[in-house]
Coordinates of C-alpha atoms in Angstrom, one line a residue:
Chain O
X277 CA 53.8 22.3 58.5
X278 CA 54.3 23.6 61.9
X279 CA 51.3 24.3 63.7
X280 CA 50.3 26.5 66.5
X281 CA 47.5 25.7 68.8
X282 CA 44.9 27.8 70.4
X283 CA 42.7 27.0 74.0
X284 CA 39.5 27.2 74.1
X285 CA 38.5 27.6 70.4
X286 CA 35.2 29.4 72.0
X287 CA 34.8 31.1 75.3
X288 CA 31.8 32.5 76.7
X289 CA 32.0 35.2 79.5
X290 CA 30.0 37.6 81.2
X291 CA 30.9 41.3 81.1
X292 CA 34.0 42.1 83.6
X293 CA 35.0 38.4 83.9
X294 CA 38.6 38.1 83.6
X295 CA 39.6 35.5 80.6
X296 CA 42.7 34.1 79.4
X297 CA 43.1 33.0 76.9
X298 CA 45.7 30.2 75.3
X299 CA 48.5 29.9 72.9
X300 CA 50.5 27.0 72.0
X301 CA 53.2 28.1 69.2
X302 CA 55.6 26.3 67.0
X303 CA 58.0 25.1 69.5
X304 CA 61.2 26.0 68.6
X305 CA 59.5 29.6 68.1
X306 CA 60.3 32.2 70.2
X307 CA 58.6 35.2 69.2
X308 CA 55.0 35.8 69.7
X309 CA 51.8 37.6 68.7
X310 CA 48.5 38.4 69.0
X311 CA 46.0 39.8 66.4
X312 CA 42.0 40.7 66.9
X313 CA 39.5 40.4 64.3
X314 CA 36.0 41.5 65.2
X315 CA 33.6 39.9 63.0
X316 CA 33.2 41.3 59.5
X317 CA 36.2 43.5 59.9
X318 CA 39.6 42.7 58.9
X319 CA 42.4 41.5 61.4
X320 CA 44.0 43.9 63.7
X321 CA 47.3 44.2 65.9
X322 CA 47.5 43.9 69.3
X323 CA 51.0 42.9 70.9
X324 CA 54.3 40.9 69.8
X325 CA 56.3 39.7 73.1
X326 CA 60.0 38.2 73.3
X327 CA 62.1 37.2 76.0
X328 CA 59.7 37.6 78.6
X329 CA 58.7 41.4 77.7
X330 CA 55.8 43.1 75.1
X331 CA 58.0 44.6 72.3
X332 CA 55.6 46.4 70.6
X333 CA 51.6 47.0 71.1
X334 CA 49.1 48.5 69.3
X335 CA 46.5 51.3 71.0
X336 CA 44.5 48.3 71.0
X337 CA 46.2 46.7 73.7
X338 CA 44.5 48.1 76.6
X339 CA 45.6 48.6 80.2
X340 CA 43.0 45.4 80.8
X341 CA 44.9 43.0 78.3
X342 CA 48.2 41.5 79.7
X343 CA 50.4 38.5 78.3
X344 CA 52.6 36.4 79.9
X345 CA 54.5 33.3 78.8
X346 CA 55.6 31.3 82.3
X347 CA 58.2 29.1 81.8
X348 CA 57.8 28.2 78.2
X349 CA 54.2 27.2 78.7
X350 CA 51.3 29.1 76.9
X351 CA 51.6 31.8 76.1
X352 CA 48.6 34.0 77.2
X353 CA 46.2 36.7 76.6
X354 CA 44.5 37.9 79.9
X355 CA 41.8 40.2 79.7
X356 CA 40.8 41.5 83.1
X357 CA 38.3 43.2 83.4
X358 CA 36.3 41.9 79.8
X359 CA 34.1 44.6 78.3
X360 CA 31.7 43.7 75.3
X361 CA 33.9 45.1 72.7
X362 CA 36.4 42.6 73.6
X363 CA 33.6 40.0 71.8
X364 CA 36.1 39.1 68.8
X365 CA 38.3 36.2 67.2
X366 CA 42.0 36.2 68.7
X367 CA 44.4 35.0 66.7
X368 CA 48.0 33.7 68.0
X369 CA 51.1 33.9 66.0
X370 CA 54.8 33.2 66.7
X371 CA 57.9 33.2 64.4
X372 CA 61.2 32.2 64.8
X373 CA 63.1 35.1 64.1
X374 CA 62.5 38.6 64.1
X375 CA 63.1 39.8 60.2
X376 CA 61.9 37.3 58.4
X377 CA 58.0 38.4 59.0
X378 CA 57.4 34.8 58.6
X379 CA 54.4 34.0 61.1
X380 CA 52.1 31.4 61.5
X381 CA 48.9 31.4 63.2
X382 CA 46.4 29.6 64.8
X383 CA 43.1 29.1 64.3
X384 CA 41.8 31.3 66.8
X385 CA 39.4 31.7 69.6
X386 CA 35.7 33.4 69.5
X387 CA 35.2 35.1 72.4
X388 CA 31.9 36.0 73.1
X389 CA 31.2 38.4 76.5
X390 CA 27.6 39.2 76.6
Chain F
X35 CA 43.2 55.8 55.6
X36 CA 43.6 52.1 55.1
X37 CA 47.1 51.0 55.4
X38 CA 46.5 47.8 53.5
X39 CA 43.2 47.7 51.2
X40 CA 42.0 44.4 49.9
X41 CA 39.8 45.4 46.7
X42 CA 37.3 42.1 46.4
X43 CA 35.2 41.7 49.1
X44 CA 33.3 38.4 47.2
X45 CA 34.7 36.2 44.3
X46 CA 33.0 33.7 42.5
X47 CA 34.6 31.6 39.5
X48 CA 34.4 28.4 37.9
X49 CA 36.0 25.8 38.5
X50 CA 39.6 25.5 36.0
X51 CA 39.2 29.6 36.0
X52 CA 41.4 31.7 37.1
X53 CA 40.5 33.8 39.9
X54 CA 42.9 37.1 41.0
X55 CA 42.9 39.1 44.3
X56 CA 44.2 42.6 44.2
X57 CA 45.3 44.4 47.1
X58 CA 46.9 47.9 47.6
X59 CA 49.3 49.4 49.9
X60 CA 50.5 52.6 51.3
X61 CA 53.7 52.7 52.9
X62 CA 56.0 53.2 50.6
X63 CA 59.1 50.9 52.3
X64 CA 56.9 48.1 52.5
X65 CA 59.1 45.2 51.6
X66 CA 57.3 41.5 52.4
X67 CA 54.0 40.9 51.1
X68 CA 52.2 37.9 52.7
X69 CA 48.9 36.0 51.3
X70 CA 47.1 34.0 54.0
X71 CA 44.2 31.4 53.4
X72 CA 41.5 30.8 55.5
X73 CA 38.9 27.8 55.8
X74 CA 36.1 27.7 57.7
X75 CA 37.0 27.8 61.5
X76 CA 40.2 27.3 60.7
X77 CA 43.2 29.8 61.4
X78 CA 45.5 31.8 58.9
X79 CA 47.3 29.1 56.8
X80 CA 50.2 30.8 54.6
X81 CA 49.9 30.4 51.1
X82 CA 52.8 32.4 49.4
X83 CA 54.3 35.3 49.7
X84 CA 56.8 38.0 47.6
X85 CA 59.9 40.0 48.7
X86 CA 60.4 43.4 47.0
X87 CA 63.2 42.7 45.4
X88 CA 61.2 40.6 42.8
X89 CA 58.3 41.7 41.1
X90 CA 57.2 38.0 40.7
X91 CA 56.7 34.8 42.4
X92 CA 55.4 31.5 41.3
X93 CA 54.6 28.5 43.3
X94 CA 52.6 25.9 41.3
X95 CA 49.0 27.0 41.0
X96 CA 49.9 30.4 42.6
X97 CA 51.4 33.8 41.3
X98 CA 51.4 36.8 43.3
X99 CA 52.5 39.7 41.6
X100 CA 54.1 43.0 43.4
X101 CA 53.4 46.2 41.1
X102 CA 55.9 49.0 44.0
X103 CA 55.4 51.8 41.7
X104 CA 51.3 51.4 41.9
X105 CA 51.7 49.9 45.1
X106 CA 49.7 46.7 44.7
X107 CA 50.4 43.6 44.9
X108 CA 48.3 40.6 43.5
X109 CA 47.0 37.0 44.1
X110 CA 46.5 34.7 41.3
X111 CA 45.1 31.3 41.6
X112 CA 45.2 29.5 38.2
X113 CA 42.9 25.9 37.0
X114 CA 40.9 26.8 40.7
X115 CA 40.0 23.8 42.3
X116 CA 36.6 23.9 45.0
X117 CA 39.1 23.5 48.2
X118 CA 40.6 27.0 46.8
X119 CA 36.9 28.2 48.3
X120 CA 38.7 30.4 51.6
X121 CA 39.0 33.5 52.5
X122 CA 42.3 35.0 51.6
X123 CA 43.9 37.7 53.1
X124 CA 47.5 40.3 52.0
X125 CA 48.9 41.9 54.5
X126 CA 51.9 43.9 54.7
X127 CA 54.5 44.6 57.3
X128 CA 53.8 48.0 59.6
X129 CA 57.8 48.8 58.3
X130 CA 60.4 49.2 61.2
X131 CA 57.9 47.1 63.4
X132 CA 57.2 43.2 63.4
X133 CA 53.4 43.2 63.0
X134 CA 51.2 43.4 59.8
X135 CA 48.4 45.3 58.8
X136 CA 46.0 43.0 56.8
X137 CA 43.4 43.6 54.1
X138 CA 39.8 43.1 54.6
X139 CA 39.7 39.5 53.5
X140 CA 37.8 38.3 50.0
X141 CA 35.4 35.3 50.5
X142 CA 36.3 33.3 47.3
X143 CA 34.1 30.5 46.2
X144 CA 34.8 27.8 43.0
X145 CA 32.1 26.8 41.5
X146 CA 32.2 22.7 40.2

């Protein structure tokens, strides 16, 4: 099935580093999202974007997090500066539509910011 | 409170049992209900899922169930097979936004 691919799988910082991190959806997608799950806990909401704009976010989205997608590239989470609750898996999601609620994910990345 | 709450933390059945997943929800106008599988350091693979206009879906092995008056909704895995050993997740739509809340996740493991 259609796939969506996430860069790095793990990433490593040091507290207030900035880090970005990498999202490769389905390509004919053109919605996008991004969910945190810190470790034992269950996944949470951060931001959906379309068209070049953040549609909804969650209070989770602080004023540190920003995404971007440039010219149909990745599209990305930037976290600048990281604090060590940020340490968490991020999942990426798109969908091709916006009713359907039909998303699929990738596998994630751990980050880790010690 | 929890908008989405995933009762089975752990699961453990033989294999060619059934095994069944329960999760409730809270928002009345929920209307898409979502099961997600996930293998070990892998992302969220969609399994199945059920519309509210149905209070039943199969899809070979699978049957989720959707209970609106209780609000809970319900995975069923029937003859389990070890690579059904995942963590499986419901979630539900946050209605009149496009994001999902998700349960808590239960760790389910076949035993051969």
């Amino acid at each position: 099935g259609p796939k969506v691919l996430q860069i790095p799988s793990h990433q490593i910082i040091d507290m207030g580093q900035m880090v970005t991190l990498n999202c490769d959806p389905v390509s004919n997608h053109l919605y996008f999202y991004w969910y945190k799950q810190i470790l034992g806990q269950q996944m949470e909401f951060l931001v959906n974007f379309y068209n070049g704009k953040v549609m909804e976010k969650s209070k989770l989205f602080k004023d540190q997090f920003s995404v971007e997608r440039p010219d149909g590239s990745y599209f990305t989470l930037k976290i600048q500066p990281t604090a060590l609750e940020d340490s968490a898996v991020y999942f990426c999601a798109s969908s091709a539509d916006w009713v359907s609620y039909e998303q699929y994910f990738g596998p994630g990345t751990r980050l880790t910011v010690l | 409170g929890e908008k989405v709450e995933q009762h089975e933390s752990t699961l453990s059945v033989r294999e060619g049992d059934s095994a069944v997943i329960n999760c409730t929800y809270t928002d009345t106008a929920s209307s898409y209900f979502p099961w997600y599988k996930q293998e070990a350091g892998k992302g969220l693979h969609f399994v199945i899922d059920i519309r509210s206009n149905v209070d039943r879906k199969q899809s070979q092995r699978l049957i989720v169930l959707l209970d609106k008056k209780a609000k809970r909704f319900s995975l069923h895995i029937t003859a389990t097979q070890p690579e059904d050993s995942a963590i499986y997740f419901c979630a539900a739509p946050n209605t009149g936004y496009q994001n999902f809340y998700f349960g808590k996740g239960t760790s389910l493991t076949v035993i051969p």
